[in-house]
Structure formats: structure tokens, C-alpha cells
Short mmCIF file of C-alpha atoms in Angstrom, two decimals:
data_model
loop_
_atom_site.label_atom_id
_atom_site.label_comp_id
_atom_site.label_asym_id
_atom_site.label_seq_id
_atom_site.Cartn_x
_atom_site.Cartn_y
_atom_site.Cartn_z
CA MET A 440 -135.83 155.92 -47.79
CA THR A 441 -132.27 157.09 -48.12
CA VAL A 442 -131.38 160.69 -48.65
CA THR A 443 -128.40 161.00 -50.93
CA ALA A 444 -126.55 164.13 -51.89
CA VAL A 445 -126.00 164.72 -55.58
CA VAL A 446 -122.61 166.37 -55.74
CA GLY A 447 -121.02 164.76 -58.77
CA TYR A 448 -117.66 164.50 -57.06
CA TYR A 449 -116.15 162.71 -54.13
CA GLU A 450 -115.21 164.22 -50.78
CA PRO A 451 -113.33 162.04 -48.28
CA TRP A 452 -114.69 161.77 -44.76
CA TRP A 453 -111.87 163.79 -43.18
CA LEU A 454 -112.54 166.67 -45.53
CA GLN A 455 -116.19 166.72 -44.52
CA LEU A 456 -115.14 166.70 -40.88
CA VAL A 457 -112.78 169.63 -41.43
CA LYS A 458 -115.48 171.55 -43.30
CA ALA A 459 -118.00 170.91 -40.53
CA LEU A 460 -115.53 172.10 -37.87
CA VAL A 461 -114.57 175.21 -39.83
CA ILE A 462 -118.15 176.24 -40.56
CA PHE A 463 -119.25 175.59 -37.00
CA GLY A 464 -116.21 177.42 -35.64
CA VAL A 465 -116.78 180.47 -37.81
CA ILE A 466 -120.46 180.68 -36.94
CA LEU A 467 -119.68 180.11 -33.27
CA ALA A 468 -117.29 183.04 -33.50
CA ILE A 469 -119.88 185.20 -35.24
CA PHE A 470 -122.54 184.50 -32.60
CA PRO A 471 -120.95 186.44 -29.69
CA MET A 472 -120.02 189.26 -32.03
CA LEU A 473 -123.63 189.30 -33.13
CA THR A 474 -124.93 189.79 -29.61
CA VAL A 475 -122.64 192.76 -29.10
CA TYR A 476 -123.42 194.07 -32.59
CA GLU A 477 -127.14 193.90 -31.90
CA ARG A 478 -126.81 195.82 -28.65
CA LYS A 479 -124.49 198.43 -30.08
CA LEU A 480 -126.77 198.98 -33.06
CA MET A 481 -129.77 199.07 -30.72
CA GLY A 482 -128.04 201.78 -28.75
CA ARG A 483 -127.30 203.83 -31.85
CA LEU A 484 -130.87 203.48 -33.08
CA GLN A 485 -132.03 204.89 -29.75
CA GLY A 486 -129.44 207.66 -29.52
CA ARG A 487 -127.23 205.76 -27.05
CA TYR A 488 -123.78 204.18 -27.20
CA GLY A 489 -124.64 200.64 -26.19
CA PRO A 490 -122.15 198.48 -24.29
CA ASN A 491 -118.72 200.17 -24.36
CA ARG A 492 -117.17 199.33 -21.00
CA VAL A 493 -115.80 195.80 -21.27
CA GLY A 494 -112.70 195.73 -23.43
CA PRO A 495 -112.04 198.01 -26.40
CA PHE A 496 -115.36 199.41 -27.68
CA GLY A 497 -117.15 196.91 -25.45
CA LEU A 498 -116.11 194.04 -27.68
CA LEU A 499 -115.42 191.75 -24.74
CA GLN A 500 -119.00 192.09 -23.50
CA PRO A 501 -119.98 188.57 -24.70
CA VAL A 502 -117.01 187.11 -22.79
CA ALA A 503 -118.28 188.74 -19.62
CA GLU A 504 -121.76 187.47 -20.34
CA ILE A 505 -120.65 183.91 -20.96
CA LEU A 506 -118.73 183.99 -17.68
CA LYS A 507 -121.83 185.31 -15.97
CA PHE A 508 -124.05 182.60 -17.46
CA GLY A 509 -121.53 179.94 -16.51
CA ALA A 510 -121.37 181.15 -12.93
CA LYS A 511 -125.14 181.12 -12.45
CA GLU A 512 -126.93 178.44 -10.51
CA PRO A 513 -128.70 175.96 -12.81
CA PHE A 514 -132.06 176.43 -11.15
CA ARG A 515 -134.94 174.04 -11.79
CA PRO A 516 -138.43 174.59 -10.37
CA ASN A 517 -140.01 171.84 -8.27
CA THR A 518 -142.97 171.61 -10.61
CA SER A 519 -140.84 171.06 -13.69
CA ILE A 520 -140.31 167.77 -15.48
CA GLY A 521 -136.58 167.26 -15.11
CA PHE A 522 -135.62 165.24 -18.14
CA ILE A 523 -137.58 167.29 -20.68
CA PHE A 524 -136.60 170.51 -18.95
CA ARG A 525 -132.93 169.72 -19.59
CA LEU A 526 -133.55 168.23 -23.04
CA ALA A 527 -135.38 171.27 -24.47
CA PRO A 528 -132.40 173.66 -24.77
CA ALA A 529 -130.38 170.86 -26.35
CA ILE A 530 -133.09 170.30 -28.98
CA ALA A 531 -133.28 174.01 -29.74
CA MET A 532 -129.52 174.28 -30.11
CA LEU A 533 -128.92 171.08 -32.08
CA THR A 534 -131.60 171.80 -34.66
CA ALA A 535 -130.27 175.31 -35.16
CA VAL A 536 -126.76 173.94 -35.73
CA ALA A 537 -128.08 171.22 -38.05
CA ALA A 538 -129.77 173.74 -40.32
CA LEU A 539 -126.39 175.43 -40.67
CA ALA A 540 -125.00 172.41 -42.49
CA ILE A 541 -126.59 173.17 -45.86
CA LEU A 542 -125.97 176.91 -46.09
CA PRO A 543 -123.75 177.38 -49.15
CA PHE A 544 -120.92 179.79 -48.35
CA GLY A 545 -119.27 179.49 -51.71
CA ASP A 546 -118.91 177.63 -54.98
CA VAL A 547 -116.94 174.43 -55.45
CA GLN A 548 -113.24 175.26 -55.12
CA HIS A 549 -110.05 173.43 -55.88
CA ILE A 550 -108.19 173.08 -52.60
CA PHE A 551 -105.24 170.68 -52.19
CA GLY A 552 -105.94 169.42 -55.70
CA ARG A 553 -109.41 168.30 -54.69
CA ARG A 554 -112.84 169.67 -55.44
CA VAL A 555 -114.29 171.06 -52.25
CA GLY A 556 -117.65 172.71 -51.86
CA ILE A 557 -117.63 175.53 -49.34
CA TYR A 558 -120.69 174.27 -47.54
CA GLY A 559 -121.46 171.45 -45.14
CA ILE A 560 -123.39 169.35 -47.61
CA ASP A 561 -125.39 170.06 -50.73
CA VAL A 562 -128.56 168.11 -50.09
CA SER A 563 -131.01 167.71 -52.93
CA ILE A 564 -133.89 168.74 -50.67
CA GLY A 565 -132.43 172.08 -49.50
CA PRO A 566 -135.41 174.13 -48.27
CA LEU A 567 -137.25 171.03 -47.05
CA TYR A 568 -134.27 170.17 -44.85
CA VAL A 569 -134.32 173.65 -43.33
CA PHE A 570 -138.05 173.54 -42.67
CA ALA A 571 -137.80 170.05 -41.22
CA PHE A 572 -135.28 171.24 -38.64
CA ALA A 573 -137.21 174.46 -38.04
CA GLY A 574 -140.18 172.22 -37.31
CA ILE A 575 -138.19 170.19 -34.82
CA SER A 576 -136.62 173.24 -33.20
CA PHE A 577 -140.09 174.33 -32.27
CA TYR A 578 -140.24 171.28 -30.00
CA GLY A 579 -137.34 172.75 -28.06
CA VAL A 580 -139.30 175.89 -27.30
CA MET A 581 -142.57 174.06 -26.82
CA LEU A 582 -141.25 171.34 -24.50
CA GLY A 583 -139.14 173.85 -22.63
CA GLY A 584 -142.17 175.98 -21.87
CA TRP A 585 -144.36 173.03 -21.01
CA ALA A 586 -141.84 171.19 -18.83
CA SER A 587 -141.08 174.32 -16.80
CA GLY A 588 -144.30 173.87 -14.86
CA SER A 589 -144.94 177.61 -14.79
CA LYS A 590 -147.90 179.45 -16.24
CA TYR A 591 -145.86 182.15 -17.98
CA SER A 592 -143.70 179.56 -19.67
CA PHE A 593 -146.79 177.59 -20.61
CA LEU A 594 -148.47 180.66 -22.11
CA GLY A 595 -145.31 181.40 -24.05
CA ALA A 596 -145.17 177.84 -25.34
CA MET A 597 -148.83 177.92 -26.40
CA ARG A 598 -148.22 181.12 -28.31
CA THR A 599 -145.20 179.51 -29.95
CA ALA A 600 -147.28 176.61 -31.15
CA ALA A 601 -149.90 178.84 -32.73
CA GLN A 602 -147.44 181.35 -34.16
CA LEU A 603 -145.01 178.90 -35.69
CA ILE A 604 -147.73 176.80 -37.29
CA SER A 605 -149.31 179.91 -38.83
CA TYR A 606 -146.13 181.36 -40.22
CA GLU A 607 -144.26 178.24 -41.28
CA VAL A 608 -146.85 177.66 -44.00
CA SER A 609 -146.35 181.11 -45.50
CA GLN A 610 -142.59 180.85 -45.18
CA SER A 611 -142.49 177.55 -47.03
CA LEU A 612 -144.88 178.75 -49.71
CA ALA A 613 -142.75 181.84 -50.25
CA LEU A 614 -139.83 179.59 -51.15
CA VAL A 615 -141.93 177.40 -53.45
CA GLY A 616 -142.03 180.23 -55.98
CA VAL A 617 -138.22 180.30 -56.03
CA VAL A 618 -138.01 176.55 -56.31
CA ILE A 619 -140.39 176.56 -59.26
CA THR A 620 -138.38 179.29 -60.98
CA ALA A 621 -135.03 177.62 -60.37
CA GLY A 622 -136.31 174.13 -61.08
CA THR A 623 -134.21 172.63 -58.31
CA LEU A 624 -134.34 172.11 -54.56
CA SER A 625 -130.57 172.17 -54.14
CA LEU A 626 -129.46 175.44 -52.57
CA THR A 627 -126.29 175.61 -54.68
CA GLY A 628 -128.44 174.90 -57.71
CA ILE A 629 -130.69 177.81 -56.76
CA VAL A 630 -127.66 180.10 -56.47
CA HIS A 631 -126.35 178.99 -59.86
CA ALA A 632 -129.78 179.62 -61.37
CA GLN A 633 -129.54 183.25 -60.25
CA GLY A 634 -126.63 183.99 -62.57
CA GLY A 635 -128.78 186.19 -64.79
CA MET A 636 -130.84 187.95 -62.13
CA TRP A 637 -131.19 187.62 -58.38
CA TYR A 638 -134.55 186.20 -57.38
CA ILE A 639 -135.32 189.23 -55.27
CA VAL A 640 -136.45 190.94 -58.50
CA PRO A 641 -138.83 188.42 -60.06
CA GLN A 642 -139.86 187.00 -56.65
CA ILE A 643 -140.28 190.29 -54.78
CA ILE A 644 -143.63 189.20 -53.33
CA GLY A 645 -142.10 185.92 -52.23
CA PHE A 646 -139.18 187.84 -50.72
CA ILE A 647 -141.41 190.14 -48.66
CA VAL A 648 -143.58 187.25 -47.47
CA PHE A 649 -140.48 185.25 -46.60
CA MET A 650 -138.93 188.10 -44.64
CA VAL A 651 -142.09 188.78 -42.63
CA ALA A 652 -142.71 185.10 -41.96
CA SER A 653 -139.06 184.66 -41.00
CA LEU A 654 -139.33 187.41 -38.41
CA ALA A 655 -142.17 185.45 -36.87
CA GLU A 656 -140.31 182.16 -37.27
CA ILE A 657 -137.22 183.32 -35.40
CA ASN A 658 -139.36 184.96 -32.71
CA ARG A 659 -138.10 188.46 -33.20
CA ALA A 660 -139.95 191.72 -32.83
CA PRO A 661 -142.56 192.69 -33.89
CA PHE A 662 -143.56 189.01 -33.70
CA ASP A 663 -141.78 188.17 -30.44
CA LEU A 664 -144.96 187.11 -28.67
CA VAL A 665 -143.20 183.92 -27.70
CA GLU A 666 -140.88 185.81 -25.40
CA ALA A 667 -142.81 189.03 -24.94
CA ASP A 668 -140.59 190.26 -22.11
CA ALA A 669 -143.11 192.88 -21.12
CA GLU A 670 -146.07 190.52 -20.76
CA LEU A 671 -144.76 187.04 -20.09
CA VAL A 672 -141.57 187.68 -18.11
CA GLY A 673 -139.60 186.07 -20.92
CA GLY A 674 -142.16 183.52 -22.13
CA PHE A 675 -141.02 179.93 -22.55
CA ASN A 676 -137.57 180.58 -21.07
CA THR A 677 -138.80 182.23 -17.86
CA GLU A 678 -137.64 179.35 -15.67
CA TYR A 679 -134.30 178.85 -17.40
CA SER A 680 -131.11 180.27 -16.01
CA GLY A 681 -127.39 179.95 -16.49
CA THR A 682 -126.13 177.80 -19.32
CA SER A 683 -129.56 176.44 -20.33
CA PHE A 684 -130.72 179.98 -20.87
CA ALA A 685 -127.54 180.68 -22.82
CA ALA A 686 -128.35 177.65 -24.98
CA PHE A 687 -131.74 179.10 -25.87
CA LEU A 688 -130.12 182.45 -26.58
CA PHE A 689 -127.55 180.73 -28.77
CA ALA A 690 -130.27 178.87 -30.65
CA GLU A 691 -132.18 182.09 -31.20
CA TYR A 692 -129.21 183.90 -32.70
CA LEU A 693 -128.25 180.85 -34.71
CA ASN A 694 -131.76 180.72 -36.14
CA MET A 695 -131.35 184.34 -37.12
CA ILE A 696 -128.08 183.50 -38.89
CA VAL A 697 -129.69 180.54 -40.65
CA VAL A 698 -132.68 182.55 -41.83
CA ALA A 699 -130.38 185.32 -43.04
CA GLY A 700 -128.31 182.68 -44.82
CA ILE A 701 -131.36 181.15 -46.50
CA ALA A 702 -132.60 184.58 -47.58
CA THR A 703 -129.14 185.38 -48.95
CA THR A 704 -128.94 182.11 -50.84
CA VAL A 705 -132.41 182.11 -52.22
CA PHE A 706 -133.11 185.77 -52.95
CA LEU A 707 -129.79 187.63 -53.01
CA GLY A 708 -127.82 185.26 -55.21
CA GLY A 709 -125.65 183.68 -52.52
CA TRP A 710 -121.99 184.27 -53.36
CA LEU A 711 -122.75 185.92 -56.73
CA LEU A 712 -121.92 189.58 -57.20
CA PRO A 713 -123.85 191.91 -59.51
CA PHE A 714 -122.57 193.68 -62.67
CA GLY A 715 -120.73 190.58 -63.88
CA ILE A 716 -117.95 190.79 -61.29
CA HIS A 717 -116.32 187.39 -60.85
CA PRO A 718 -113.93 187.53 -57.91
CA PRO A 719 -111.59 184.65 -57.05
CA GLY A 720 -113.11 181.77 -55.13
CA TRP A 721 -111.86 182.73 -51.68
CA VAL A 722 -114.03 185.88 -51.76
CA ASP A 723 -117.25 183.83 -51.90
CA PRO A 724 -117.67 183.23 -48.15
CA ILE A 725 -116.96 186.90 -47.44
CA VAL A 726 -119.67 187.94 -49.88
CA VAL A 727 -122.14 185.51 -48.34
CA VAL A 728 -121.39 186.63 -44.78
CA ALA A 729 -121.63 190.30 -45.80
CA LYS A 730 -125.03 189.70 -47.35
CA MET A 731 -126.12 187.81 -44.24
CA MET A 732 -125.05 190.73 -42.08
CA LEU A 733 -127.24 192.94 -44.27
CA PHE A 734 -130.26 190.85 -43.36
CA ILE A 735 -129.29 190.63 -39.70
CA THR A 736 -128.92 194.41 -39.55
CA PHE A 737 -132.38 194.71 -41.03
CA PHE A 738 -133.79 192.30 -38.43
CA ILE A 739 -132.25 194.36 -35.63
CA TRP A 740 -133.43 197.61 -37.18
CA ILE A 741 -136.99 196.26 -37.40
CA ARG A 742 -136.82 195.04 -33.82
CA PHE A 743 -136.10 198.47 -32.45
CA THR A 744 -138.62 200.24 -34.63
CA LEU A 745 -141.87 198.35 -34.44
CA PRO A 746 -143.96 197.61 -31.36
CA ARG A 747 -145.11 194.07 -30.67
CA LEU A 748 -148.25 192.94 -32.46
CA ARG A 749 -151.34 191.97 -30.53
CA TYR A 750 -152.04 188.25 -30.58
CA ASP A 751 -155.17 188.40 -32.75
CA GLN A 752 -153.43 190.83 -35.11
CA LEU A 753 -150.59 188.35 -35.48
CA MET A 754 -153.00 185.53 -36.28
CA SER A 755 -155.18 187.47 -38.70
CA PHE A 756 -152.12 188.89 -40.44
CA GLY A 757 -150.63 185.44 -40.87
CA TRP A 758 -153.75 183.74 -42.17
CA LYS A 759 -155.56 186.56 -43.97
CA VAL A 760 -152.68 188.49 -45.55
CA LEU A 761 -149.49 186.45 -45.73
CA LEU A 762 -150.94 183.07 -46.66
CA PRO A 763 -153.12 184.31 -49.56
CA LEU A 764 -150.24 186.45 -50.77
CA ALA A 765 -147.83 183.51 -50.70
CA THR A 766 -150.34 181.22 -52.41
CA LEU A 767 -151.03 183.81 -55.10
CA ASN A 768 -147.29 184.20 -55.63
CA VAL A 769 -146.87 180.47 -56.13
CA LEU A 770 -149.82 180.38 -58.51
CA ILE A 771 -148.59 183.27 -60.64
CA THR A 772 -145.03 181.93 -60.70
CA ALA A 773 -146.29 178.52 -61.80
CA ILE A 774 -148.39 180.06 -64.56
CA VAL A 775 -145.50 182.21 -65.78
CA VAL A 776 -143.05 179.30 -65.73
CA VAL A 777 -145.39 176.89 -67.53
CA ALA A 778 -146.71 179.41 -70.04
CA MET B 1117 -180.95 238.09 -35.70
CA THR B 1118 -184.69 237.56 -35.91
CA GLY B 1119 -187.04 234.62 -35.52
CA PRO B 1120 -186.92 231.72 -33.06
CA TYR B 1121 -183.59 229.98 -32.33
CA ASP B 1122 -182.87 227.12 -34.66
CA PRO B 1123 -180.46 224.62 -33.06
CA SER B 1124 -179.69 222.90 -36.34
CA ALA B 1125 -178.11 226.12 -37.60
CA ASP B 1126 -175.19 225.54 -35.20
CA VAL B 1127 -174.50 221.98 -36.37
CA ILE B 1128 -171.31 221.73 -38.36
CA GLU B 1129 -171.00 218.88 -40.82
CA VAL B 1130 -167.61 217.26 -40.27
CA GLN B 1131 -166.15 215.92 -43.49
CA ARG B 1132 -164.87 212.42 -42.82
CA ARG B 1133 -163.04 210.17 -45.19
CA PRO B 1134 -164.63 206.76 -45.79
CA ALA B 1135 -163.33 204.03 -43.49
CA PRO B 1136 -160.16 202.54 -44.99
CA GLY B 1137 -160.60 199.24 -46.78
CA PRO B 1138 -158.19 196.30 -46.47
CA ALA B 1139 -155.99 197.47 -49.32
CA HIS B 1140 -155.74 200.97 -47.94
CA SER B 1141 -155.11 199.68 -44.43
CA THR B 1142 -152.26 197.53 -45.65
CA TYR B 1143 -150.81 200.44 -47.61
CA ARG B 1144 -151.10 202.68 -44.58
CA ALA B 1145 -149.49 200.10 -42.29
CA PHE B 1146 -146.66 199.72 -44.78
CA GLY B 1147 -146.20 203.48 -45.00
CA GLU B 1148 -146.15 203.88 -41.23
CA THR B 1149 -143.63 201.06 -40.93
CA MET B 1150 -141.38 202.88 -43.39
CA ARG B 1151 -141.82 206.08 -41.41
CA GLY B 1152 -140.85 204.27 -38.21
CA LEU B 1153 -137.76 202.81 -39.85
CA LYS B 1154 -136.81 206.28 -41.05
CA THR B 1155 -137.22 207.67 -37.53
CA THR B 1156 -134.95 205.12 -35.90
CA PHE B 1157 -132.43 205.42 -38.71
CA SER B 1158 -132.26 209.19 -38.33
CA ARG B 1159 -131.50 208.65 -34.61
CA MET B 1160 -128.49 206.61 -35.70
CA VAL B 1161 -127.38 209.35 -38.10
CA GLU B 1162 -127.69 211.99 -35.38
CA GLY B 1163 -125.40 210.03 -33.09
CA PRO B 1164 -125.73 209.31 -29.38
CA VAL B 1165 -126.75 212.01 -26.93
CA THR B 1166 -125.32 210.13 -23.93
CA MET B 1167 -123.11 211.97 -21.43
CA GLU B 1168 -120.60 209.35 -20.27
CA TYR B 1169 -120.81 210.64 -16.73
CA PRO B 1170 -117.68 209.88 -14.76
CA GLU B 1171 -115.51 210.91 -17.70
CA GLU B 1172 -117.78 213.63 -18.98
CA LYS B 1173 -119.62 215.87 -16.53
CA THR B 1174 -122.82 217.76 -17.12
CA PRO B 1175 -122.04 221.49 -17.12
CA VAL B 1176 -124.02 223.53 -14.60
CA TYR B 1177 -125.56 226.99 -14.90
CA PRO B 1178 -123.92 229.91 -13.08
CA ARG B 1179 -126.76 230.03 -10.53
CA PHE B 1180 -126.61 226.28 -9.86
CA ARG B 1181 -126.87 225.56 -6.11
CA GLY B 1182 -124.18 223.05 -5.30
CA ARG B 1183 -121.99 222.54 -2.24
CA HIS B 1184 -121.54 225.64 -0.03
CA LYS B 1185 -118.39 227.72 0.10
CA LEU B 1186 -117.21 230.05 2.89
CA HIS B 1187 -115.28 233.11 1.82
CA ARG B 1188 -112.40 235.27 3.05
CA PHE B 1189 -111.60 238.87 2.24
CA GLU B 1190 -109.17 238.80 -0.61
CA ASP B 1191 -106.97 241.66 0.64
CA THR B 1192 -106.69 240.94 4.38
CA GLY B 1193 -107.33 237.19 4.36
CA LEU B 1194 -109.84 237.57 7.22
CA GLU B 1195 -112.96 235.43 7.23
CA LYS B 1196 -116.13 237.14 6.12
CA CYS B 1197 -118.26 235.12 8.54
CA VAL B 1198 -118.92 236.92 11.82
CA GLY B 1199 -120.73 234.05 13.50
CA CYS B 1200 -124.15 235.70 13.57
CA SER B 1201 -125.99 232.37 13.03
CA LEU B 1202 -128.52 233.95 10.68
CA CYS B 1203 -127.84 231.16 8.19
CA ALA B 1204 -128.58 228.57 10.84
CA ALA B 1205 -131.81 230.39 11.68
CA ALA B 1206 -132.85 230.54 8.04
CA CYS B 1207 -132.02 226.91 7.32
CA PRO B 1208 -135.27 224.91 6.85
CA ALA B 1209 -133.44 221.61 7.21
CA ASP B 1210 -131.64 222.72 10.35
CA CYS B 1211 -128.32 221.45 9.05
CA ILE B 1212 -126.03 224.38 9.95
CA ARG B 1213 -124.35 224.62 13.35
CA VAL B 1214 -122.53 227.80 14.30
CA VAL B 1215 -120.70 228.45 17.56
CA ALA B 1216 -119.43 232.02 17.80
CA ALA B 1217 -116.44 233.33 19.75
CA GLU B 1218 -115.01 236.83 20.41
CA ASN B 1219 -112.21 238.21 18.28
CA THR B 1220 -109.28 239.60 20.28
CA PRO B 1221 -106.58 241.94 18.93
CA GLU B 1222 -103.98 239.15 19.20
CA HIS B 1223 -106.30 236.51 17.77
CA ARG B 1224 -108.25 238.11 14.94
CA ILE B 1225 -110.09 235.66 12.66
CA SER B 1226 -112.87 237.70 11.10
CA ALA B 1227 -113.51 241.33 10.25
CA GLY B 1228 -116.32 241.78 12.80
CA GLU B 1229 -116.49 241.59 16.58
CA ARG B 1230 -117.05 237.87 16.69
CA TYR B 1231 -116.12 234.93 14.47
CA ALA B 1232 -117.39 231.41 13.93
CA ALA B 1233 -115.37 229.11 16.13
CA VAL B 1234 -117.35 226.16 14.82
CA TYR B 1235 -119.10 226.20 11.48
CA GLU B 1236 -120.52 222.87 10.33
CA ILE B 1237 -122.93 221.98 7.55
CA ASN B 1238 -124.44 218.53 7.60
CA LEU B 1239 -124.70 217.89 3.86
CA SER B 1240 -126.71 214.71 4.38
CA ARG B 1241 -129.53 216.92 5.67
CA CYS B 1242 -129.01 219.95 3.44
CA ILE B 1243 -131.71 220.48 0.82
CA PHE B 1244 -129.69 222.99 -1.22
CA CYS B 1245 -132.39 225.65 -1.02
CA GLY B 1246 -129.90 228.52 -0.85
CA TYR B 1247 -131.66 230.31 2.05
CA CYS B 1248 -128.36 230.48 3.98
CA GLU B 1249 -126.84 232.41 1.09
CA VAL B 1250 -129.81 234.79 1.09
CA ALA B 1251 -129.76 235.23 4.87
CA CYS B 1252 -126.04 236.03 5.16
CA PRO B 1253 -125.51 239.80 5.62
CA PHE B 1254 -121.83 239.63 4.61
CA ASP B 1255 -121.94 237.24 1.63
CA ALA B 1256 -119.74 234.94 3.68
CA ILE B 1257 -121.50 231.78 2.52
CA THR B 1258 -122.47 231.07 -1.09
CA MET B 1259 -123.62 228.02 -2.96
CA GLY B 1260 -120.87 226.57 -5.18
CA HIS B 1261 -121.07 224.43 -8.28
CA ASP B 1262 -119.83 221.15 -6.86
CA TYR B 1263 -122.41 218.39 -7.04
CA GLU B 1264 -120.29 215.30 -6.46
CA MET B 1265 -120.65 214.81 -2.72
CA SER B 1266 -121.16 211.07 -2.27
CA ASP B 1267 -119.34 209.53 0.65
CA TYR B 1268 -119.13 206.26 2.48
CA THR B 1269 -120.25 207.29 5.98
CA ARG B 1270 -122.72 209.86 7.21
CA SER B 1271 -120.17 211.52 9.45
CA ASP B 1272 -118.00 212.22 6.40
CA LEU B 1273 -120.81 214.38 5.06
CA ILE B 1274 -120.55 216.86 7.95
CA PHE B 1275 -118.39 219.58 6.41
CA THR B 1276 -116.35 221.66 8.85
CA LYS B 1277 -115.27 225.25 8.48
CA GLU B 1278 -111.83 224.28 7.15
CA MET B 1279 -113.37 222.15 4.43
CA LEU B 1280 -115.84 224.86 3.46
CA LEU B 1281 -113.15 227.56 3.45
CA ALA B 1282 -110.70 225.52 1.40
CA GLU B 1283 -110.37 226.40 -2.25
CA PRO B 1284 -112.80 224.01 -3.96
CA ILE B 1285 -111.27 221.52 -6.35
CA GLU B 1286 -112.79 222.88 -9.52
CA ARG B 1287 -114.33 219.73 -10.94
CA THR B 1288 -117.62 220.94 -12.28
CA PRO B 1289 -117.70 222.49 -15.77
CA LEU B 1290 -119.70 225.68 -16.04
CA ARG B 1291 -122.16 226.25 -18.83
CA SER B 1292 -121.19 229.06 -21.16
CA GLU B 1293 -123.48 232.03 -21.75
CA GLY B 1294 -126.67 231.18 -23.60
CA GLU B 1295 -126.03 227.45 -23.63
#
């Protein structure tokens, strides 16, 4: 089976390469800012300043941290399985980067007399692609925890398996409602279909289910049982140090960016602005990134508000509340669309 | 009150709401989540309460017991301390050492008959109880407001008479009235 993109226009290979480099570069630049933003916001939410010592306003904090990670000894326990132990962070990072490829940052523009879409690629299986890579990224966490040869890591990995399986179903089902309404799986198609009204209004149930399931999917509080610093000494990444640990951290933040991007695209109308404002094309990526930051801020806010759920609460919430809600949403959407 | 005691008369029926159902539980959880989000957000609106210590020092109260000070008479410039060693006797940590010597007309240090030839306080032992201040009959020693006394060696923490007499570098902000 070949997967072909339906774009309706031709992009030369060098243009795709340039686009890939630009998108990756921008996101790679956002990632360290995000770590410092999270910690500064965390400080403010707790009545503190947060990091403000390194550089102006503490903005050079990530540089110091990267230097620190780089200078650390790449420790590997005796009981670990070497090859998989080293492979796991790579899997986590690569899948997170791969999911980035289909996030639409803007409409098709005319640059250098060519038609260029401001996104990596517009695949005709948008959400499926994201969930496929989310499914693989879970191997990174799972194998990392298992290959560490430590009980804390193993417990963390086991929790990951259960948690991700429970919440991926609800997350996918939450998007099915949108896909039914838009009638397309292409993410740019979904954005174009939101010209009249953003899907957050008709798909509010789907939006809430998606947000909650996403919190669990990206292992953030209150669903951060995978890491659970207080109980599992860091969960699956207990035995990782130095750059491998940084890779997991990078993957985690990248997943957050991807989920925020998907939520923006699918529920908040991507690059569209409300009240019939049609800005010039170069504003599109700024709009998308601003909306993504909105979601990321919300994720951080939630993290520093809610305590971690108990394991059985997490499971019963996923299967008894979220899944029926998501299924009901799909059912009602289907009935409304057909009728 | 007549008749035999009836225990059931003392029983108070407590009115309890029925146990919350799933819908109500979900609603309540949602409401509490919103309340939590409001709480953290209002912390952000209030702004940080951090004192950025080395740049910004915590003000002390007027009666704060910091590092000791020895005093002179303002008019004559003579030391108030007469070397009576009452402070050393009162000190529970035994950190004050006083060696007294006689004043002579040519060599007059203090207002009394004798003066403290050696006056040392070992601040690594001091517990800042203020008993020395209470014991002193001439108000020669008082507790100051200085609380930044870290040093690199223990011997540096033994303050001599010259150091205690010297005008303290006023580094500690004082709390205003009623603060």
C-alpha cells in the first residue's frame, strides 16, 4: 500500500527539504523556551519568581541545562539491556519529531512564484498518522523502562502501557466526531472546513474528551503516573542520565507541542481568525503558534493545580467516563450529520 | 424534670444529604477543578512573595537579637564596659571571655576602676539569647541587628573588642512601626 499526499500542486524536493528544516528549526527553538516558560509560569502560579538568575530574566536557563546534561556521565546500569536502553530515547524523540511533519502552520502561500504549503506534508490520513506515531512513541517509554533493569523503571513502564492504551482510544474517538463533521481526514481540509465556525463549538464534548485524554497521552499531571516523581523516582526514566535523559525530556515537550498543535488545528480553526478577519498569509504561522501557546499554558496551569490521580481512579475514569462520552459524541455527531 | 431518664431524648438526628450519584460526583469534581484553577490563577495575579535575599534583605524588628555591639560614652569617648565579667557569668553558652585590667590616670580606657583588656565573643558558640545584655549593669553590651555573620573559618568568628566596638556597617533594614 502506498500512502500518497493529495496536494493538487507540485513541490520540488529541495523545497520540501527547506520546509522540513525550517519547521524543525523553529520547533527546536521553541522547545528550550518552553522549558523556561513552564518553570517561570509554575513559579508565578505558586507565588514565586521561577528561574531568574541565568541571563536576562533567566532566559539562558535552558543553555545552562543543556550544558549540564551534556557534561553528565552517560550511566548505564549493569542489569540493563544495552542496545534497547540506548534505542529507547531515540524512538521517543524520532516519533515526536515525525508527528510534527503534518501540523499545518498556515495556508498554501505563493513564495518565489511557487505554491508552498506552510506545513511539512498534507497527508490524507492526518489524525491516523498522528496516532500511529503516538502509538510507536509509547514503545520508546515502554522499552526504556523495561530495558533499564530496575523495578521503578519497570513499574513506570507498566503504568505507561495501561495508561496509554486506555486513553488513546478516547483520544482517537474524540477526533472521529470532527472527522465526520469535516468529511475529511486531511488536517488542512479540517481547518478549511472550520471557516464558518470553529469545531470547539459544535464538538465541545469531543474537545473536552480530547483535552483530558491528551493530558494522559503526553504524561502530564494530573495523569503523570508514568513519571510520578514522588512515587517512582521518575518512573521509566529513572536510570537515564545526561543526554539520553535530555532526549526523553525533549520528546515529552515535543509531544506537548504536537498535541497543542493538533488541538489548535482540529478545534480552534488552525490559522483562521474569528470575526471574518483575513490577515495576509505570513500571519498564519504566528496565529497557529499563539493558539498552541494557549493550549500549552493551559497544560502547565493544570499541572500545577491538580494533584496526581490514583491508579484505579485513572483507569476507571478512562474506561467508565471518557470512553462512553467519546462514543456517545461520535454517535450523536453521526446522527446529526446523516439526518 | 420528672420520670426516669430516657437516653433516646438526647439523640440528635443529623440531616445528611443522600450520597452523590455519578452525575453529581462528576459535576462536583468539575467544580472543584475549576476552583483549584481559580486558586492558582489568583496566586499569579497576586504576584510573587519571594524575597530575593542577597539583593533584598528581610527587615528585622527593633528588638531583634543579632550580633552584639559594645558601646562608648558619647561625650567622653570612654568605654562603658568596666570588665566586671557579669556577661560572661550569665552566658549559657560560655562564649564570652573577659580579662580585666586596672585603669590608671595616664591610661584611662573606661569610666570605672577597671576596663576590659580582652573582650572576646565566640559567635560560633553564641546562641543569641541576650542574657549578656540583661546582665550588664552599664548597658555596655547590646544585641545589634546584624544577622549576616557567615565566615570561612571558625577562628574568624571570634569577635574581639575592637570589632565589637567598631561602628557596625548598617546592612540590616529595620522594620518600621506596626509592620
